[in-house]
Amino acid sequence: MSSPDPQVRAARNQSTSSASPAARGPVVAVTGAAYGVGALLTERLAASDEVKQVVAIDERRGECASAQWHILDVRDPAIADKLRGADVVVHLALDLDLETDAAARTAYNVRGTQTVLTAAAAAGVHRVVLCTSAMVYGALPDNELPLSEEAELRATAEATGVGDLLEIERLARRAPRAHPGLNVTVVRPAVLVGGGTDTALTRYFESPRLLVVAGSRPAWQFCHVEDLCSALEYAVLEKVDGELTVGCDGWLEQEEVEELSGIRRMELPSAVALGAAARLHRIGLTPSPAGDLAYTMYPWVVSGSRLHDAGWRPQYTNEEVLAELLEEVAGRHTVAGRRLGRKDATAAGAAGATVALLGAAAVVRRARKARRRI
């Protein structure tokens, strides 16, 4: 058989090029694309040969030059026009900032998710990927180690942002029924670390002492932001779907965390610790409600079995992520969830005062009990 002439070969080469994985891959829209996990995922997808195009949506323009940017609030119904032509939407525009007013945070998170789901269905998008947290399982003394994806969501709305996440989970379950043809994948990471993540759980490691509630059974499992991004990419490329958990393999006991961190514990009775946390939050001294404390008391470790079955593996261990977290928070001073300024953190300043307050509560409690026995 004779070889084709140069023009035929060129045409065939052009046809082969147009059928490359990048050309066949999905168009992916990412909300919250200018910061945090959204920015990291946008860069990752934009560099992938398996993604045709990335549409980045946020209230300001991010740094990924190869993405197609749209500047708007995710609660704006006009987002439907920006999603036309997208195959997958990854919704990461969430506000879980400890300092945000709780009502405003809920209004943004819930309304934003509702709008994105409705707009995606109207625009003909076939898959939406949502990101909540493994916190939705709740931190309870009878939790299995680890929890499977099918475990009941037993969290309450008492911890920062968890009520919003539970509502987002409910929206995710209802969406396929309300919008036939729309598939929804939910990704639930363990304690997220890296990329400037700032939560009540990362601030726990900024304290001069690690508060341990007497009789509790903590189990620490982390999730590096890069591992979360790779798990989200698996969902985008439909290598796995449904409800997914993601984190490092295994977990660390409290004693291991203390040994690795070099931070000593301060142990308090449950009633004292929870009561003091509730009072401090109620009078505005700390941003974290008492419900956040439960996630440092009881296990909520997840298996990540569905991702593992699909061939995904974390690139980081719990020990490595904890080391990175400690490096990231070095020099910061936080007590009971409130980050202290330099003036407050001198010597045994406000940190010591707050620790003393908690200790004093324990002393007062014991004194009252002693008086009742007399």
mmCIF file of C-alpha atoms in Angstrom:
data_model
loop_
_atom_site.group_PDB
_atom_site.id
_atom_site.type_symbol
_atom_site.label_atom_id
_atom_site.label_comp_id
_atom_site.label_asym_id
_atom_site.label_seq_id
_atom_site.Cartn_x
_atom_site.Cartn_y
_atom_site.Cartn_z
ATOM 1 C CA MET A 1 0.000 0.000 0.000
ATOM 2 C CA SER A 2 1.387 3.381 -0.993
ATOM 3 C CA SER A 3 1.842 6.094 1.639
ATOM 4 C CA PRO A 4 -0.705 8.912 1.625
ATOM 5 C CA ASP A 5 0.400 12.200 0.225
ATOM 6 C CA PRO A 6 1.490 15.004 2.577
ATOM 7 C CA GLN A 7 -1.886 16.775 2.504
ATOM 8 C CA VAL A 8 -3.715 13.588 3.519
ATOM 9 C CA ARG A 9 -1.183 12.946 6.277
ATOM 10 C CA ALA A 10 -1.622 16.522 7.510
ATOM 11 C CA ALA A 11 -5.396 16.129 7.536
ATOM 12 C CA ARG A 12 -5.108 12.872 9.450
ATOM 13 C CA ASN A 13 -2.673 14.438 11.937
ATOM 14 C CA GLN A 14 -5.050 17.344 12.454
ATOM 15 C CA SER A 15 -7.919 14.913 13.018
ATOM 16 C CA THR A 16 -5.837 12.937 15.519
ATOM 17 C CA SER A 17 -4.857 16.144 17.299
ATOM 18 C CA SER A 18 -8.457 17.287 17.573
ATOM 19 C CA ALA A 19 -9.345 13.941 19.146
ATOM 20 C CA SER A 20 -6.726 14.260 21.867
ATOM 21 C CA PRO A 21 -7.781 13.651 25.465
ATOM 22 C CA ALA A 22 -7.842 17.376 26.142
ATOM 23 C CA ALA A 23 -10.293 17.940 23.278
ATOM 24 C CA ARG A 24 -12.492 15.054 24.418
ATOM 25 C CA GLY A 25 -12.433 16.026 28.086
ATOM 26 C CA PRO A 26 -15.151 17.910 29.961
ATOM 27 C CA VAL A 27 -15.632 21.631 30.309
ATOM 28 C CA VAL A 28 -15.484 22.232 34.065
ATOM 29 C CA ALA A 29 -16.805 25.263 35.930
ATOM 30 C CA VAL A 30 -15.385 25.996 39.395
ATOM 31 C CA THR A 31 -17.051 28.413 41.810
ATOM 32 C CA GLY A 32 -14.946 30.055 44.496
ATOM 33 C CA ALA A 33 -12.080 29.765 42.027
ATOM 34 C CA ALA A 34 -10.029 32.746 43.185
ATOM 35 C CA TYR A 35 -8.953 31.544 46.624
ATOM 36 C CA GLY A 36 -8.235 28.511 48.790
ATOM 37 C CA VAL A 37 -9.128 25.066 47.507
ATOM 38 C CA GLY A 38 -10.964 26.602 44.544
ATOM 39 C CA ALA A 39 -7.810 28.331 43.305
ATOM 40 C CA LEU A 40 -5.734 25.176 43.710
ATOM 41 C CA LEU A 41 -8.306 23.046 41.902
ATOM 42 C CA THR A 42 -8.663 25.583 39.081
ATOM 43 C CA GLU A 43 -4.908 25.497 38.462
ATOM 44 C CA ARG A 44 -4.861 21.697 38.644
ATOM 45 C CA LEU A 45 -7.725 21.224 36.183
ATOM 46 C CA ALA A 46 -6.375 23.882 33.818
ATOM 47 C CA ALA A 47 -3.098 21.933 33.621
ATOM 48 C CA SER A 48 -4.814 18.571 33.062
ATOM 49 C CA ASP A 49 -4.773 16.880 29.648
ATOM 50 C CA GLU A 50 -8.111 15.299 30.559
ATOM 51 C CA VAL A 51 -9.980 18.606 30.892
ATOM 52 C CA LYS A 52 -10.977 20.588 27.828
ATOM 53 C CA GLN A 53 -11.577 23.961 29.473
ATOM 54 C CA VAL A 54 -11.978 25.502 32.927
ATOM 55 C CA VAL A 55 -14.576 28.186 33.611
ATOM 56 C CA ALA A 56 -13.656 30.050 36.804
ATOM 57 C CA ILE A 57 -16.340 31.911 38.763
ATOM 58 C CA ASP A 58 -15.780 34.175 41.746
ATOM 59 C CA GLU A 59 -16.380 37.702 43.001
ATOM 60 C CA ARG A 60 -12.848 38.646 41.987
ATOM 61 C CA ARG A 61 -10.435 37.402 39.362
ATOM 62 C CA GLY A 62 -7.906 34.797 40.439
ATOM 63 C CA GLU A 63 -4.422 34.078 39.154
ATOM 64 C CA CYS A 64 -5.105 31.209 36.731
ATOM 65 C CA ALA A 65 -4.567 32.886 33.361
ATOM 66 C CA SER A 66 -5.667 29.900 31.276
ATOM 67 C CA ALA A 67 -9.159 29.749 32.835
ATOM 68 C CA GLN A 68 -12.134 31.638 31.430
ATOM 69 C CA TRP A 69 -13.157 34.032 34.236
ATOM 70 C CA HIS A 70 -16.612 35.303 35.165
ATOM 71 C CA ILE A 71 -16.883 37.778 38.034
ATOM 72 C CA LEU A 72 -20.155 37.475 39.959
ATOM 73 C CA ASP A 73 -21.772 36.342 43.201
ATOM 74 C CA VAL A 74 -22.854 32.684 43.095
ATOM 75 C CA ARG A 75 -26.265 33.730 44.452
ATOM 76 C CA ASP A 76 -26.905 35.722 41.268
ATOM 77 C CA PRO A 77 -29.328 33.783 38.968
ATOM 78 C CA ALA A 78 -27.293 35.129 36.034
ATOM 79 C CA ILE A 79 -24.795 32.401 36.841
ATOM 80 C CA ALA A 80 -26.935 30.061 34.706
ATOM 81 C CA ASP A 81 -25.736 31.886 31.576
ATOM 82 C CA LYS A 82 -22.102 31.456 32.656
ATOM 83 C CA LEU A 83 -22.592 27.706 33.111
ATOM 84 C CA ARG A 84 -23.931 27.048 29.626
ATOM 85 C CA GLY A 85 -21.626 24.674 27.800
ATOM 86 C CA ALA A 86 -20.135 23.274 31.022
ATOM 87 C CA ASP A 87 -20.304 19.539 31.616
ATOM 88 C CA VAL A 88 -19.398 19.610 35.311
ATOM 89 C CA VAL A 89 -19.636 22.248 38.041
ATOM 90 C CA VAL A 90 -17.523 22.079 41.198
ATOM 91 C CA HIS A 91 -19.111 24.335 43.798
ATOM 92 C CA LEU A 92 -16.500 25.587 46.269
ATOM 93 C CA ALA A 93 -17.818 29.079 47.009
ATOM 94 C CA LEU A 94 -18.510 28.551 50.706
ATOM 95 C CA ASP A 95 -17.913 30.850 53.662
ATOM 96 C CA LEU A 96 -16.824 28.924 56.757
ATOM 97 C CA ASP A 97 -14.904 31.803 58.316
ATOM 98 C CA LEU A 98 -15.048 31.727 62.108
ATOM 99 C CA GLU A 99 -15.395 35.506 62.240
ATOM 100 C CA THR A 100 -18.346 35.784 59.824
ATOM 101 C CA ASP A 101 -21.764 36.539 61.281
ATOM 102 C CA ALA A 102 -23.539 33.170 61.522
ATOM 103 C CA ALA A 103 -26.771 34.345 59.862
ATOM 104 C CA ALA A 104 -24.903 35.984 56.975
ATOM 105 C CA ARG A 105 -22.744 32.887 56.554
ATOM 106 C CA THR A 106 -25.782 30.612 56.346
ATOM 107 C CA ALA A 107 -27.552 32.930 53.910
ATOM 108 C CA TYR A 108 -24.522 32.870 51.614
ATOM 109 C CA ASN A 109 -23.781 29.152 51.836
ATOM 110 C CA VAL A 110 -27.291 27.780 51.512
ATOM 111 C CA ARG A 111 -28.619 30.300 49.001
ATOM 112 C CA GLY A 112 -25.448 29.991 46.943
ATOM 113 C CA THR A 113 -25.713 26.199 46.756
ATOM 114 C CA GLN A 114 -29.414 26.360 45.881
ATOM 115 C CA THR A 115 -28.704 28.832 43.088
ATOM 116 C CA VAL A 116 -25.802 26.831 41.656
ATOM 117 C CA LEU A 117 -27.795 23.574 41.614
ATOM 118 C CA THR A 118 -30.788 25.222 39.947
ATOM 119 C CA ALA A 119 -28.607 27.134 37.464
ATOM 120 C CA ALA A 120 -26.608 24.019 36.588
ATOM 121 C CA ALA A 121 -29.787 22.107 35.794
ATOM 122 C CA ALA A 122 -31.121 24.999 33.697
ATOM 123 C CA ALA A 123 -27.818 25.242 31.798
ATOM 124 C CA GLY A 124 -27.787 21.541 30.912
ATOM 125 C CA VAL A 125 -24.881 20.621 33.207
ATOM 126 C CA HIS A 126 -24.966 16.884 33.914
ATOM 127 C CA ARG A 127 -22.869 16.755 37.127
ATOM 128 C CA VAL A 128 -22.370 18.994 40.153
ATOM 129 C CA VAL A 129 -19.648 18.266 42.701
ATOM 130 C CA LEU A 130 -20.202 19.691 46.177
ATOM 131 C CA CYS A 131 -17.679 19.795 49.010
ATOM 132 C CA THR A 132 -18.857 19.638 52.628
ATOM 133 C CA SER A 133 -16.904 17.974 55.454
ATOM 134 C CA ALA A 134 -16.680 14.670 57.294
ATOM 135 C CA MET A 135 -17.924 16.732 60.260
ATOM 136 C CA VAL A 136 -21.461 16.007 59.002
ATOM 137 C CA TYR A 137 -21.146 12.501 60.469
ATOM 138 C CA GLY A 138 -20.872 14.044 63.913
ATOM 139 C CA ALA A 139 -18.207 13.482 66.565
ATOM 140 C CA LEU A 140 -19.685 10.882 68.896
ATOM 141 C CA PRO A 141 -18.235 8.430 71.413
ATOM 142 C CA ASP A 142 -19.872 5.430 69.709
ATOM 143 C CA ASN A 143 -18.665 6.236 66.178
ATOM 144 C CA GLU A 144 -17.044 3.342 64.367
ATOM 145 C CA LEU A 145 -13.366 3.655 63.460
ATOM 146 C CA PRO A 146 -13.360 4.374 60.594
ATOM 147 C CA LEU A 147 -16.784 5.516 59.405
ATOM 148 C CA SER A 148 -17.997 4.290 56.024
ATOM 149 C CA GLU A 149 -19.585 6.605 53.475
ATOM 150 C CA GLU A 150 -22.944 4.980 54.249
ATOM 151 C CA ALA A 151 -22.803 5.923 57.946
ATOM 152 C CA GLU A 152 -25.692 8.051 59.192
ATOM 153 C CA LEU A 153 -25.135 11.797 59.308
ATOM 154 C CA ARG A 154 -25.574 12.399 63.037
ATOM 155 C CA ALA A 155 -24.064 15.857 63.402
ATOM 156 C CA THR A 156 -26.061 18.708 64.865
ATOM 157 C CA ALA A 157 -25.916 22.394 63.994
ATOM 158 C CA GLU A 158 -24.007 23.266 67.186
ATOM 159 C CA ALA A 159 -20.530 23.560 65.599
ATOM 160 C CA THR A 160 -19.292 26.338 63.323
ATOM 161 C CA GLY A 161 -20.800 25.993 59.853
ATOM 162 C CA VAL A 162 -21.974 22.391 60.347
ATOM 163 C CA GLY A 163 -25.628 23.406 60.136
ATOM 164 C CA ASP A 164 -24.895 24.929 56.714
ATOM 165 C CA LEU A 165 -23.095 21.766 55.599
ATOM 166 C CA LEU A 166 -25.998 19.570 56.695
ATOM 167 C CA GLU A 167 -28.388 21.740 54.704
ATOM 168 C CA ILE A 168 -26.099 21.498 51.672
ATOM 169 C CA GLU A 169 -26.155 17.708 52.072
ATOM 170 C CA ARG A 170 -29.961 17.804 52.064
ATOM 171 C CA LEU A 171 -29.967 19.958 48.933
ATOM 172 C CA ALA A 172 -27.606 17.448 47.296
ATOM 173 C CA ARG A 173 -29.966 14.547 48.016
ATOM 174 C CA ARG A 174 -33.004 16.428 46.740
ATOM 175 C CA ALA A 175 -31.424 17.863 43.588
ATOM 176 C CA PRO A 176 -31.583 14.732 41.356
ATOM 177 C CA ARG A 177 -35.284 14.379 42.164
ATOM 178 C CA ALA A 178 -35.994 18.046 41.524
ATOM 179 C CA HIS A 179 -33.818 18.104 38.397
ATOM 180 C CA PRO A 180 -33.892 14.723 36.602
ATOM 181 C CA GLY A 181 -30.665 14.123 34.714
ATOM 182 C CA LEU A 182 -28.542 16.095 37.167
ATOM 183 C CA ASN A 183 -26.041 13.965 39.067
ATOM 184 C CA VAL A 184 -24.629 15.244 42.349
ATOM 185 C CA THR A 185 -21.399 14.066 43.966
ATOM 186 C CA VAL A 186 -20.572 15.112 47.534
ATOM 187 C CA VAL A 187 -16.995 15.068 48.827
ATOM 188 C CA ARG A 188 -16.437 15.066 52.607
ATOM 189 C CA PRO A 189 -12.851 15.769 53.709
ATOM 190 C CA ALA A 190 -11.406 15.142 57.175
ATOM 191 C CA VAL A 191 -9.661 17.996 59.049
ATOM 192 C CA LEU A 192 -8.482 20.131 56.137
ATOM 193 C CA VAL A 193 -4.931 21.488 56.235
ATOM 194 C CA GLY A 194 -2.883 23.619 53.846
ATOM 195 C CA GLY A 195 -3.475 26.507 51.497
ATOM 196 C CA GLY A 196 -4.148 28.906 54.346
ATOM 197 C CA THR A 197 -7.065 26.894 55.739
ATOM 198 C CA ASP A 198 -8.258 28.501 58.985
ATOM 199 C CA THR A 199 -10.810 26.606 61.079
ATOM 200 C CA ALA A 200 -11.548 25.936 64.731
ATOM 201 C CA LEU A 201 -9.743 22.608 64.290
ATOM 202 C CA THR A 202 -6.556 24.102 62.840
ATOM 203 C CA ARG A 203 -6.614 26.803 65.518
ATOM 204 C CA TYR A 204 -6.641 24.030 68.140
ATOM 205 C CA PHE A 205 -2.945 23.589 67.352
ATOM 206 C CA GLU A 206 -2.213 27.289 67.890
ATOM 207 C CA SER A 207 -3.001 27.022 71.606
ATOM 208 C CA PRO A 208 -0.326 27.045 74.319
ATOM 209 C CA ARG A 209 -1.861 23.805 75.634
ATOM 210 C CA LEU A 210 -3.966 21.191 73.875
ATOM 211 C CA LEU A 211 -7.279 21.125 75.698
ATOM 212 C CA VAL A 212 -8.239 17.526 76.432
ATOM 213 C CA VAL A 213 -11.616 16.730 77.966
ATOM 214 C CA ALA A 214 -11.355 14.082 80.661
ATOM 215 C CA GLY A 215 -12.785 10.735 79.556
ATOM 216 C CA SER A 216 -12.861 11.677 75.866
ATOM 217 C CA ARG A 217 -11.435 9.576 73.041
ATOM 218 C CA PRO A 218 -9.994 11.855 70.337
ATOM 219 C CA ALA A 219 -8.791 10.404 67.045
ATOM 220 C CA TRP A 220 -7.147 12.802 64.600
ATOM 221 C CA GLN A 221 -7.371 12.355 60.846
ATOM 222 C CA PHE A 222 -6.215 15.059 58.464
ATOM 223 C CA CYS A 223 -6.722 15.827 54.786
ATOM 224 C CA HIS A 224 -4.170 17.849 52.839
ATOM 225 C CA VAL A 225 -5.682 20.341 50.394
ATOM 226 C CA GLU A 226 -3.725 18.768 47.537
ATOM 227 C CA ASP A 227 -5.249 15.372 48.324
ATOM 228 C CA LEU A 228 -8.688 16.990 48.402
ATOM 229 C CA CYS A 229 -8.033 18.533 44.980
ATOM 230 C CA SER A 230 -6.974 15.189 43.528
ATOM 231 C CA ALA A 231 -10.125 13.587 44.954
ATOM 232 C CA LEU A 232 -12.251 16.366 43.440
ATOM 233 C CA GLU A 233 -10.526 15.761 40.110
ATOM 234 C CA TYR A 234 -11.507 12.079 40.326
ATOM 235 C CA ALA A 235 -15.116 13.182 40.782
ATOM 236 C CA VAL A 236 -14.897 15.680 37.915
ATOM 237 C CA LEU A 237 -13.591 13.001 35.552
ATOM 238 C CA GLU A 238 -16.323 10.593 36.729
ATOM 239 C CA LYS A 239 -13.850 8.030 37.982
ATOM 240 C CA VAL A 240 -16.008 7.866 41.114
ATOM 241 C CA ASP A 241 -19.359 9.308 42.152
ATOM 242 C CA GLY A 242 -21.896 9.384 44.953
ATOM 243 C CA GLU A 243 -20.967 10.383 48.490
ATOM 244 C CA LEU A 244 -17.205 10.321 49.027
ATOM 245 C CA THR A 245 -14.971 10.711 52.059
ATOM 246 C CA VAL A 246 -11.347 11.760 51.768
ATOM 247 C CA GLY A 247 -8.448 11.930 54.185
ATOM 248 C CA CYS A 248 -5.111 10.437 55.122
ATOM 249 C CA ASP A 249 -5.042 6.711 55.766
ATOM 250 C CA GLY A 250 -5.664 5.845 59.403
ATOM 251 C CA TRP A 251 -5.570 8.252 62.332
ATOM 252 C CA LEU A 252 -3.511 9.525 65.255
ATOM 253 C CA GLU A 253 -4.395 9.060 68.921
ATOM 254 C CA GLN A 254 -4.243 12.131 71.165
ATOM 255 C CA GLU A 255 -1.039 10.892 72.794
ATOM 256 C CA GLU A 256 0.620 10.590 69.386
ATOM 257 C CA VAL A 257 -0.465 14.128 68.475
ATOM 258 C CA GLU A 258 1.007 15.471 71.694
ATOM 259 C CA GLU A 259 4.274 13.614 71.150
ATOM 260 C CA LEU A 260 4.597 14.748 67.531
ATOM 261 C CA SER A 261 3.616 18.350 68.243
ATOM 262 C CA GLY A 262 5.525 18.775 71.477
ATOM 263 C CA ILE A 263 2.505 20.627 72.913
ATOM 264 C CA ARG A 264 1.436 19.526 76.344
ATOM 265 C CA ARG A 265 -2.172 18.927 77.302
ATOM 266 C CA MET A 266 -4.481 20.726 79.698
ATOM 267 C CA GLU A 267 -7.120 18.269 80.895
ATOM 268 C CA LEU A 268 -10.497 19.449 82.207
ATOM 269 C CA PRO A 269 -13.743 17.714 83.194
ATOM 270 C CA SER A 270 -16.339 17.649 80.433
ATOM 271 C CA ALA A 271 -18.873 19.858 82.214
ATOM 272 C CA VAL A 272 -16.238 22.484 82.978
ATOM 273 C CA ALA A 273 -14.764 22.537 79.470
ATOM 274 C CA LEU A 274 -18.118 22.629 77.670
ATOM 275 C CA GLY A 275 -19.646 25.079 80.136
ATOM 276 C CA ALA A 276 -16.703 27.472 79.914
ATOM 277 C CA ALA A 277 -16.641 27.237 76.100
ATOM 278 C CA ALA A 278 -20.353 28.014 75.935
ATOM 279 C CA ARG A 279 -20.045 31.000 78.291
ATOM 280 C CA LEU A 280 -17.007 32.437 76.525
ATOM 281 C CA HIS A 281 -18.800 32.204 73.168
ATOM 282 C CA ARG A 282 -22.033 33.634 74.534
ATOM 283 C CA ILE A 283 -20.340 36.778 75.813
ATOM 284 C CA GLY A 284 -18.384 37.169 72.586
ATOM 285 C CA LEU A 285 -14.897 36.337 73.850
ATOM 286 C CA THR A 286 -14.417 33.434 71.430
ATOM 287 C CA PRO A 287 -15.690 32.800 67.886
ATOM 288 C CA SER A 288 -16.099 29.046 68.409
ATOM 289 C CA PRO A 289 -19.315 27.681 69.908
ATOM 290 C CA ALA A 290 -19.114 24.850 72.422
ATOM 291 C CA GLY A 291 -20.159 22.414 69.690
ATOM 292 C CA ASP A 292 -16.726 22.759 68.066
ATOM 293 C CA LEU A 293 -15.188 21.130 71.134
ATOM 294 C CA ALA A 294 -16.891 17.804 70.415
ATOM 295 C CA TYR A 295 -14.716 17.370 67.311
ATOM 296 C CA THR A 296 -11.631 17.372 69.545
ATOM 297 C CA MET A 297 -13.239 14.928 71.998
ATOM 298 C CA TYR A 298 -14.612 12.031 69.966
ATOM 299 C CA PRO A 299 -13.672 10.271 66.706
ATOM 300 C CA TRP A 300 -15.040 11.099 63.268
ATOM 301 C CA VAL A 301 -12.419 9.284 61.190
ATOM 302 C CA VAL A 302 -13.524 8.228 57.689
ATOM 303 C CA SER A 303 -12.477 5.298 55.503
ATOM 304 C CA GLY A 304 -12.330 6.864 52.030
ATOM 305 C CA SER A 305 -13.271 3.418 50.704
ATOM 306 C CA ARG A 306 -15.051 4.545 47.536
ATOM 307 C CA LEU A 307 -12.099 6.633 46.396
ATOM 308 C CA HIS A 308 -9.714 3.807 47.293
ATOM 309 C CA ASP A 309 -11.811 1.335 45.298
ATOM 310 C CA ALA A 310 -11.533 3.701 42.322
ATOM 311 C CA GLY A 311 -7.734 3.662 42.563
ATOM 312 C CA TRP A 312 -7.223 6.962 44.411
ATOM 313 C CA ARG A 313 -4.613 7.152 47.155
ATOM 314 C CA PRO A 314 -3.619 10.062 49.443
ATOM 315 C CA GLN A 315 -0.166 11.485 48.848
ATOM 316 C CA TYR A 316 0.221 12.619 52.463
ATOM 317 C CA THR A 317 0.234 10.817 55.809
ATOM 318 C CA ASN A 318 -1.343 12.148 58.993
ATOM 319 C CA GLU A 319 2.126 12.698 60.423
ATOM 320 C CA GLU A 320 3.213 14.741 57.394
ATOM 321 C CA VAL A 321 0.071 16.873 57.396
ATOM 322 C CA LEU A 322 0.338 17.545 61.130
ATOM 323 C CA ALA A 323 3.950 18.636 60.647
ATOM 324 C CA GLU A 324 2.877 21.030 57.876
ATOM 325 C CA LEU A 325 0.064 22.377 60.016
ATOM 326 C CA LEU A 326 2.412 23.043 62.926
ATOM 327 C CA GLU A 327 4.802 24.854 60.594
ATOM 328 C CA GLU A 328 1.950 26.907 59.142
ATOM 329 C CA VAL A 329 0.610 28.039 62.524
ATOM 330 C CA ALA A 330 4.005 28.683 64.117
ATOM 331 C CA GLY A 331 4.022 32.076 65.814
ATOM 332 C CA ARG A 332 0.251 32.301 66.081
ATOM 333 C CA HIS A 333 -1.416 32.316 69.479
ATOM 334 C CA THR A 334 -4.972 31.110 69.909
ATOM 335 C CA VAL A 335 -6.986 30.208 72.967
ATOM 336 C CA ALA A 336 -10.531 28.821 72.900
ATOM 337 C CA GLY A 337 -10.702 29.554 69.179
ATOM 338 C CA ARG A 338 -9.784 33.259 69.391
ATOM 339 C CA ARG A 339 -6.564 34.270 67.702
ATOM 340 C CA LEU A 340 -4.643 36.710 69.866
ATOM 341 C CA GLY A 341 -2.656 39.713 68.727
ATOM 342 C CA ARG A 342 0.987 40.209 69.593
ATOM 343 C CA LYS A 343 0.198 42.378 72.600
ATOM 344 C CA ASP A 344 -2.153 39.770 74.013
ATOM 345 C CA ALA A 345 0.242 36.908 73.428
ATOM 346 C CA THR A 346 3.225 38.215 75.371
ATOM 347 C CA ALA A 347 4.599 35.816 77.946
ATOM 348 C CA ALA A 348 1.555 34.483 79.764
ATOM 349 C CA GLY A 349 -0.705 37.318 78.672
ATOM 350 C CA ALA A 350 -4.219 36.789 77.419
ATOM 351 C CA ALA A 351 -3.469 33.166 76.627
ATOM 352 C CA GLY A 352 -2.485 32.518 80.194
ATOM 353 C CA ALA A 353 -5.461 34.492 81.430
ATOM 354 C CA THR A 354 -7.887 32.410 79.423
ATOM 355 C CA VAL A 355 -6.265 29.162 80.488
ATOM 356 C CA ALA A 356 -6.436 30.430 84.061
ATOM 357 C CA LEU A 357 -10.121 31.213 83.566
ATOM 358 C CA LEU A 358 -10.800 27.656 82.483
ATOM 359 C CA GLY A 359 -8.750 26.324 85.374
ATOM 360 C CA ALA A 360 -10.541 28.630 87.788
ATOM 361 C CA ALA A 361 -13.876 27.288 86.579
ATOM 362 C CA ALA A 362 -12.715 23.805 87.522
ATOM 363 C CA VAL A 363 -11.605 25.009 90.962
ATOM 364 C CA VAL A 364 -14.923 26.780 91.579
ATOM 365 C CA ARG A 365 -16.816 23.680 90.516
ATOM 366 C CA ARG A 366 -14.850 21.474 92.893
ATOM 367 C CA ALA A 367 -15.322 23.984 95.726
ATOM 368 C CA ARG A 368 -19.085 24.033 95.223
ATOM 369 C CA LYS A 369 -19.202 20.247 95.305
ATOM 370 C CA ALA A 370 -17.163 20.229 98.492
ATOM 371 C CA ARG A 371 -19.553 22.700 100.164
ATOM 372 C CA ARG A 372 -22.549 20.582 99.187
ATOM 373 C CA ARG A 373 -20.955 17.545 100.859
ATOM 374 C CA ILE A 374 -20.432 19.398 104.163
#
